[in-house]
Short mmCIF file of C-alpha atoms and ligand atoms in Angstrom, two decimals:
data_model
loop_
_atom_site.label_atom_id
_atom_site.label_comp_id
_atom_site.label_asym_id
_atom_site.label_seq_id
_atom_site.Cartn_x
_atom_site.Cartn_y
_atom_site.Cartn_z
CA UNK A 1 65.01 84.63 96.44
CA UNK A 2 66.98 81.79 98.15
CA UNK A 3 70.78 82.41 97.84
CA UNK A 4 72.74 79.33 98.91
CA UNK A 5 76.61 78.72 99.03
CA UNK A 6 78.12 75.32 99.07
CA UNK A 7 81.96 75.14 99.94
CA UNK A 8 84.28 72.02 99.93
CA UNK A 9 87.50 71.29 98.86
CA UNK A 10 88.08 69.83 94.99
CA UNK A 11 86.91 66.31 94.89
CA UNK A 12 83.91 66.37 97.50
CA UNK A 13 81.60 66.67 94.99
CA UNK A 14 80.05 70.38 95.82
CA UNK A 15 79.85 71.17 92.22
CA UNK A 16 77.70 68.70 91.65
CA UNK A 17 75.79 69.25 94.63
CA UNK A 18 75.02 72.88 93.55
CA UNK A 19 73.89 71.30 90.28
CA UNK A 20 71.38 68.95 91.86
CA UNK A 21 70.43 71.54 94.11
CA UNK A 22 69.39 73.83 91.34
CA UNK A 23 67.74 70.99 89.37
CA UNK A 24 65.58 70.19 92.85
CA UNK A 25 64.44 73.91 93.10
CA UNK A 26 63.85 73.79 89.35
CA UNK A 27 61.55 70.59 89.53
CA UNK A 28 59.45 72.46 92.09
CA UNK A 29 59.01 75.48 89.75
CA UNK A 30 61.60 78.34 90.63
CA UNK A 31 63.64 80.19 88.29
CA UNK A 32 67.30 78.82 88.43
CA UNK A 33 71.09 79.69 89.06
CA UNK A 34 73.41 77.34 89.71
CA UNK A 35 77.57 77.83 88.74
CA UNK A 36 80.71 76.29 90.32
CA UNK A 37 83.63 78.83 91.25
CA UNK A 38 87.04 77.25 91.32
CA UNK A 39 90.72 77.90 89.52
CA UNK A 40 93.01 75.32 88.02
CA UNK A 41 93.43 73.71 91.17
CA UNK A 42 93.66 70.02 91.63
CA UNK A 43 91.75 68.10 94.54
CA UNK A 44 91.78 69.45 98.05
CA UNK A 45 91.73 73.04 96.82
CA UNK A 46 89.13 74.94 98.15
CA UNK A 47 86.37 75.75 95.63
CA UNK A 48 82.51 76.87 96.26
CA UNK A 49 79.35 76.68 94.42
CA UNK A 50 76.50 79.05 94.56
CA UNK A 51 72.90 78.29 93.66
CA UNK A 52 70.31 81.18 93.77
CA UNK A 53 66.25 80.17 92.86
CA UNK A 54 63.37 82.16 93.18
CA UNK A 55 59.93 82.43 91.91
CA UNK A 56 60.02 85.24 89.35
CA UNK A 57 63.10 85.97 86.89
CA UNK A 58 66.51 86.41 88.28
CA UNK A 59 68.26 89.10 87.41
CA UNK A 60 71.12 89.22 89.78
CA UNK A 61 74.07 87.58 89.00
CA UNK A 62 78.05 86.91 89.92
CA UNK A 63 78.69 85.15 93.27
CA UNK A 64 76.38 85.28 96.29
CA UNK A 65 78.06 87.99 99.06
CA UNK A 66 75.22 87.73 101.34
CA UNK A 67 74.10 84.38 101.29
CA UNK A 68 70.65 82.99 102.95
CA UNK A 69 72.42 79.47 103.43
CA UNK A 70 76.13 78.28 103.63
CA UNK A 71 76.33 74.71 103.53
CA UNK A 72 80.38 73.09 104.48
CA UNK A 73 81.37 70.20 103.71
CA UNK A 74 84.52 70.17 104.96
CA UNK A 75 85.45 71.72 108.94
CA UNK A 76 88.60 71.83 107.92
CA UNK A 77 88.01 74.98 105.52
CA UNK A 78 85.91 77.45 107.96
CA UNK A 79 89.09 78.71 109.82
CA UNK A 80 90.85 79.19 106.10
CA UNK A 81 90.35 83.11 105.37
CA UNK A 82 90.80 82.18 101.11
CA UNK A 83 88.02 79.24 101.41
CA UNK A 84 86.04 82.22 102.20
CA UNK A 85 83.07 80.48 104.16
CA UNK A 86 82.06 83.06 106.61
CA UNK A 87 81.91 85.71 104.00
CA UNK A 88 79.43 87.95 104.08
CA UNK A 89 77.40 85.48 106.21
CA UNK A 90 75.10 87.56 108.80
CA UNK A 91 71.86 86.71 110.86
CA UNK A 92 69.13 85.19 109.89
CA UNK A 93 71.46 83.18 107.58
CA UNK A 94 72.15 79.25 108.78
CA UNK A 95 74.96 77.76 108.72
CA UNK A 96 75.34 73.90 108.18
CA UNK A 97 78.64 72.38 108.45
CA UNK A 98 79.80 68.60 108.15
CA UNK A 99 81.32 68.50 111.32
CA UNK A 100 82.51 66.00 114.58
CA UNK A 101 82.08 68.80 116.56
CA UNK A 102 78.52 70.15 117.91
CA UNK A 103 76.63 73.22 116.83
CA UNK A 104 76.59 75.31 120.27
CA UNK A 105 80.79 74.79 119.93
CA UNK A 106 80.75 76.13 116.27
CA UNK A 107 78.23 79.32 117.38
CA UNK A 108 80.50 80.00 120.50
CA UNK A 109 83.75 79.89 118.29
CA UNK A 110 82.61 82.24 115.02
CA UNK A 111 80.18 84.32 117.25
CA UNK A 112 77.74 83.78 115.07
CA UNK A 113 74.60 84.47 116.60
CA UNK A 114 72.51 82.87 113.80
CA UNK A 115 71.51 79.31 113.34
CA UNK A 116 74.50 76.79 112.90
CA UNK A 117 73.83 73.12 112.19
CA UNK A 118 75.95 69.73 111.75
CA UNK A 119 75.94 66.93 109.32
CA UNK A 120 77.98 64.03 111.11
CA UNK A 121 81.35 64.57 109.22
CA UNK A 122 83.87 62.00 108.17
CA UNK A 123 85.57 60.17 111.27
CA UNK A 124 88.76 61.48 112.84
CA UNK A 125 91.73 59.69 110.94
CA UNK A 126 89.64 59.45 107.28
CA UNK A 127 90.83 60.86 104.13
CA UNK A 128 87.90 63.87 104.06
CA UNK A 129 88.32 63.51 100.22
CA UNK A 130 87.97 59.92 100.39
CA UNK A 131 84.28 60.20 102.40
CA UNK A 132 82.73 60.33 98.74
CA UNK A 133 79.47 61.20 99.13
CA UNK A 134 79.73 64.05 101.51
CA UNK A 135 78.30 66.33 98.59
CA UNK A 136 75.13 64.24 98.52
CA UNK A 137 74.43 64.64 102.08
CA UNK A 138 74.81 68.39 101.88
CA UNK A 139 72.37 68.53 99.05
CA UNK A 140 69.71 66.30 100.65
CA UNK A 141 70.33 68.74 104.09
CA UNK A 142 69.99 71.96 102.04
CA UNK A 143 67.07 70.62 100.06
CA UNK A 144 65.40 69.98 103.70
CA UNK A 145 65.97 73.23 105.28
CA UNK A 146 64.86 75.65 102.59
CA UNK A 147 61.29 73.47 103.25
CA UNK A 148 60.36 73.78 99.52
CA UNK A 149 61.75 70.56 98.01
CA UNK A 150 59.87 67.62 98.41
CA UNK A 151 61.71 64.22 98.62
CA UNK A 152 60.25 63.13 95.22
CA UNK A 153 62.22 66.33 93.39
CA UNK A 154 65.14 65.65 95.16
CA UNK A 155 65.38 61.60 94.38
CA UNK A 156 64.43 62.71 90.42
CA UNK A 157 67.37 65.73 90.72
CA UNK A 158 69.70 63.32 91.52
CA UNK A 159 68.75 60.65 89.15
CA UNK A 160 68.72 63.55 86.39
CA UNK A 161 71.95 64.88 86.96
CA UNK A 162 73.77 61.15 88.51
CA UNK A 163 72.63 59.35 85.58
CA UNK A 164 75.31 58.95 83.01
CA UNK A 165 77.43 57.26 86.31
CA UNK A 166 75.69 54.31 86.53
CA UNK A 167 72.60 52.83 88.74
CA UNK A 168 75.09 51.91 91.33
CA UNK A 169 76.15 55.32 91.70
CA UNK A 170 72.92 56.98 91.58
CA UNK A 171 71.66 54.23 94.35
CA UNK A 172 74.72 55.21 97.21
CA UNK A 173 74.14 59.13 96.30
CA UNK A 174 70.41 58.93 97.09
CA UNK A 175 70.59 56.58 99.64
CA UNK A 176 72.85 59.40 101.26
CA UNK A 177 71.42 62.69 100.13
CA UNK A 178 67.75 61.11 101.55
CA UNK A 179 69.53 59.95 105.04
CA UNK A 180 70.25 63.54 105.55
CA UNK A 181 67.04 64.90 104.48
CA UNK A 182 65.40 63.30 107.12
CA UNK A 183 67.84 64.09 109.82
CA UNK A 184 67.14 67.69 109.07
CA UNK A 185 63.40 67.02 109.51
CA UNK A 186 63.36 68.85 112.59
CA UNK A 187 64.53 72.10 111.02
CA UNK A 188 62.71 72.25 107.47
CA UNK A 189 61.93 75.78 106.29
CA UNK A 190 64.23 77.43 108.47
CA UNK A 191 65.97 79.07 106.21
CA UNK A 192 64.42 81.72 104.54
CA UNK A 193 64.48 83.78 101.40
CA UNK A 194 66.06 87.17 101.49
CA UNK A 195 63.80 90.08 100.27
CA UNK A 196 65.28 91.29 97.32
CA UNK A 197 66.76 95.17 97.01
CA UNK A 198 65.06 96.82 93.88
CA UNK A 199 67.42 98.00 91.82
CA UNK A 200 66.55 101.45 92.02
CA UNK A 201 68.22 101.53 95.74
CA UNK A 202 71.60 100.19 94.85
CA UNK A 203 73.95 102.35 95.38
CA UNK A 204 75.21 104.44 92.05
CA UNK A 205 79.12 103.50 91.38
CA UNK A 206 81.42 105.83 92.14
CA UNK A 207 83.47 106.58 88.51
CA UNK A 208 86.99 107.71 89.16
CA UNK A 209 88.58 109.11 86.09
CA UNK A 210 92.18 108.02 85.30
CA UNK A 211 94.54 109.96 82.78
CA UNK A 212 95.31 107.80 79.68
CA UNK A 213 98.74 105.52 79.90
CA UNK A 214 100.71 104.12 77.72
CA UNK A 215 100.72 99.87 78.59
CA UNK A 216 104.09 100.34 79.40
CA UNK A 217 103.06 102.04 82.05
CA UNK A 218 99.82 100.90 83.40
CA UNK A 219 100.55 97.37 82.99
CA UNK A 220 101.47 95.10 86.10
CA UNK A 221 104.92 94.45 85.91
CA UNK A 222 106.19 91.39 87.88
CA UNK A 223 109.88 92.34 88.68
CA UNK A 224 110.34 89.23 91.08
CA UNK A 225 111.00 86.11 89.67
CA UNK A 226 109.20 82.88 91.09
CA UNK A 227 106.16 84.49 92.61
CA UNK A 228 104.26 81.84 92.71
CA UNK A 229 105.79 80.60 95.63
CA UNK A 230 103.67 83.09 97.46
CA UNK A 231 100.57 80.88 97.05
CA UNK A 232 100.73 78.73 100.04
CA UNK A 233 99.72 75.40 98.61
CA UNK A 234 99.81 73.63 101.92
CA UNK A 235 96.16 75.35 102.64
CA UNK A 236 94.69 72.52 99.70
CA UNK A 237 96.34 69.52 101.75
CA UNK A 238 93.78 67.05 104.24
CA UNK A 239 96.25 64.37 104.41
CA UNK A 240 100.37 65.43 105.18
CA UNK A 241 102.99 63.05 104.15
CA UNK A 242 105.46 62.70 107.17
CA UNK A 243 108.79 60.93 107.14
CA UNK A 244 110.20 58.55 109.35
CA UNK A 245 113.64 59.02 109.71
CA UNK A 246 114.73 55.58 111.29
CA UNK A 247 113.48 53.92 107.99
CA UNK A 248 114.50 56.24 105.46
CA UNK A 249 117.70 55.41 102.99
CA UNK A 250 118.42 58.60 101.84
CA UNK A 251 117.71 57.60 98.55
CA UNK A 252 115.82 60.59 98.38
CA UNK A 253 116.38 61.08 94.39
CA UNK A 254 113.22 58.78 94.68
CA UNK A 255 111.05 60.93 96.42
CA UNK A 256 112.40 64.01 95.10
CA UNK A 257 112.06 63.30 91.94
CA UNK A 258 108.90 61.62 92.39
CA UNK A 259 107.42 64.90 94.03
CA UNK A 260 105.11 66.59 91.25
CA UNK A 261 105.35 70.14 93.42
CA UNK A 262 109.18 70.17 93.58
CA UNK A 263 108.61 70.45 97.66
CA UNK A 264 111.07 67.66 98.96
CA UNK A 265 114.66 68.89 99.49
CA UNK A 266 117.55 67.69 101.64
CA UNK A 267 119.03 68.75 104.79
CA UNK A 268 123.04 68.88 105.30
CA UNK A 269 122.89 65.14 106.48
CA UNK A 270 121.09 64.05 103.28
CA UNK A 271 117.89 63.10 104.53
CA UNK A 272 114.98 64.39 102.60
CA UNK A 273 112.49 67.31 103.88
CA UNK A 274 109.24 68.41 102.89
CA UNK A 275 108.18 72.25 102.80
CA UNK A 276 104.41 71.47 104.18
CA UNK A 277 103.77 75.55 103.33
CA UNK A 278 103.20 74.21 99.63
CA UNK A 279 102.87 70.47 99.85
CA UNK A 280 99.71 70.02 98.59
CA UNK A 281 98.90 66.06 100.09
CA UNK A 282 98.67 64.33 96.72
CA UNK A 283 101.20 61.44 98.57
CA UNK A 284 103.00 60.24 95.58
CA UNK A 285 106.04 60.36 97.58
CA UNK A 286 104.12 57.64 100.31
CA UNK A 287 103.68 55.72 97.28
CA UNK A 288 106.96 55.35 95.60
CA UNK A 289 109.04 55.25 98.83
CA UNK A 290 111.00 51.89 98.66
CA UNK A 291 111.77 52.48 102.33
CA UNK A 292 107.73 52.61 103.25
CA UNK A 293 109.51 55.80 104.99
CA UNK A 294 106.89 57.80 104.74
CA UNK A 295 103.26 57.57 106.35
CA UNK A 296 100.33 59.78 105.69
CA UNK A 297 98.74 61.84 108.68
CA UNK A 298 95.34 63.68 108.63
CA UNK A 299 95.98 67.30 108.36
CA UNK A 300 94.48 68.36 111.30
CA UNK A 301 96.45 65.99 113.81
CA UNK A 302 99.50 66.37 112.29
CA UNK A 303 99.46 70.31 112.62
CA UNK A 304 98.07 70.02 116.41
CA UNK A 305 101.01 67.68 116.95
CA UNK A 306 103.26 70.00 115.69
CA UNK A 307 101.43 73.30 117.33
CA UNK A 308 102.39 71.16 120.62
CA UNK A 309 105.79 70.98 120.27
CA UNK A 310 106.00 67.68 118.19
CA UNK A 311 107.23 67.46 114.64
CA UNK A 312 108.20 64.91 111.70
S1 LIG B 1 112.34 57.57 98.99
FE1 LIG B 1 111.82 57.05 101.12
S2 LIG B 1 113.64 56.08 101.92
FE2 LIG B 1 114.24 57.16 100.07
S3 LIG B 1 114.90 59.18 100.82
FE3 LIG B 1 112.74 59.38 100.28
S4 LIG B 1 111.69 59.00 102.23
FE4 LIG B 1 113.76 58.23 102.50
S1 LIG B 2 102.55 64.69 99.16
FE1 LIG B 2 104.68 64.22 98.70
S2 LIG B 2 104.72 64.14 96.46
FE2 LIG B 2 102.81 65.19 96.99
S3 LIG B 2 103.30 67.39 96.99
FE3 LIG B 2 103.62 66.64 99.09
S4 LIG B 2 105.77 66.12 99.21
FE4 LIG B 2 105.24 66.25 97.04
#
């Protein structure tokens, strides 16, 4: 059984690409699974999709924990512990991340002595969520490295599933996902499927017997108001909002108010501030600044900046 998990950040299309993925394997004959995993998160969140095909019924299910093939479309997420990439992810697996920065780099950083690949990733300074057909591209690079999905499934997975969005659509997503088949020509089959556990080794679950309690006493109780807070929002963000301070007018009941997340306050002099631990990126404030006071920086510059001493 193949067991493949695709992780990118709400709006990259990895949902999608898990469904096409599971329509390809389908069109070649396999049994399918194929489910999204995500909250009620908006875009930039980080969500993954798992897609699990094999050749005889498939009787496993929930999400994959020791995956055969995790595909990244996003850099950005593999150092996030809650994105959860690198779980569970061991040798022989492969790794294939969209990513500026080579292979041999990624396999010295995780210590991952297993296979690790790159798709060329958006360009330094782009919106990652606006690089729209990212999802494609992992699809038609997955599809290629399993080695069992021929080019004519793939093109007729995508048209299946792409089809209610127009030719136009379905034309740039296969142009894309077919681009990076072929670039991972040089590595088809590599991945390969996991032998499956019968069930009779799994290990028996251990059964701990609790006493009986009332609900008012085995229920959580949440004593603290406002917990919520504790989710650090800022994680979801690939573009941060930054002000500059020679423009802005103080006006800030504009941006404040504008602010869907509540996250821009003001300092003693009046001038507004953003908490960037829950700002999630969404830049309404950049758009209804009258000031133009406030500019949007790609995540990952702006925090280096800030790691070296600089600021907004
Ligand atoms: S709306 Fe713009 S100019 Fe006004 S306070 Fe906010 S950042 Fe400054
Ligand atoms: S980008 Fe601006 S409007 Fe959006 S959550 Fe951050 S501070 Fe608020």
């Amino acid at each position: 059984m193949y067991r493949i998990r695709l992780h990118g950040r709400g709006g990259q299309g990895m949902k999608t690409a898990g469904r096409i993925l599971g329509t390809a394997f389908f069109l070649e004959g396999f049994e399918v699974q194929d489910a999204p995993r995500y909250g009620a998160e908006r875009r930039g969140a980080p969500i993954f999709a798992y897609v699990r095909a094999a050749r005889r019924v498939i009787n496993e299910r929930g999400i994959i924990r020791r995956p055969d093939l995790v595909v990244v479309a996003d850099d950005t997420l593999v150092p996030i512990p809650a994105a959860g990439v690198l779980s569970g992810i061991s040798e022989p697996a492969v790794l294939l991340i969209s990513s500026g920065i080579k292979p041999e780099t990624w396999q010295e950083r995780l210590k991952f002595p297993g296979l690790v690949l790159t798709l060329p990733a958006a360009a330094e300074g782009e919106d990652r969520l606006a690089s729209r057909f990212i999802g494609a591209a992992c699809t038609g690079a997955a599809a290629r490295l399993v080695g069992v999905i021929s080019r004519v499934s793939l093109a007729q997975a995508i048209r299946d599933e792409l089809a209610p969005l127009g030719e136009t659509v379905v034309g740039k997503n296969l142009a894309k996902a077919l681009e990076a088949y072929d670039l991972m020509a040089p590595h088809t089959g590599c991945v390969r499927e996991a032998k499956e556990r019968p069930a009779d080794t799994y290990e028996k679950p251990r059964w701990i017997d609790l006493p009986f309690e009332d609900a008012s006493l085995s229920a959580p109780i949440i004593l603290a108001p406002a917990s919520s807070e504790a989710v650090k929002t800022g994680l979801w963000r690939t573009m941060r909002p930054v002000i500059d301070y020679q423009r802005c007018k103080r006006c800030a009941w504009i941006c404040s108010t504008f602010c869907p997340e509540g996250n821009i306050s003001l300092n003693q002099e009046g001038y507004p501030q953003i908490d960037y631990e829950h700002c999630k990126g969404c830049l309404i404030c950049l758009a209804q600044c009258p000031a133009h006071a406030i500019r949007a920086e790609p995540e990952r510059e702006a925090a280096a900046g800030v790691e070296k001493g600089g600021g907004s």
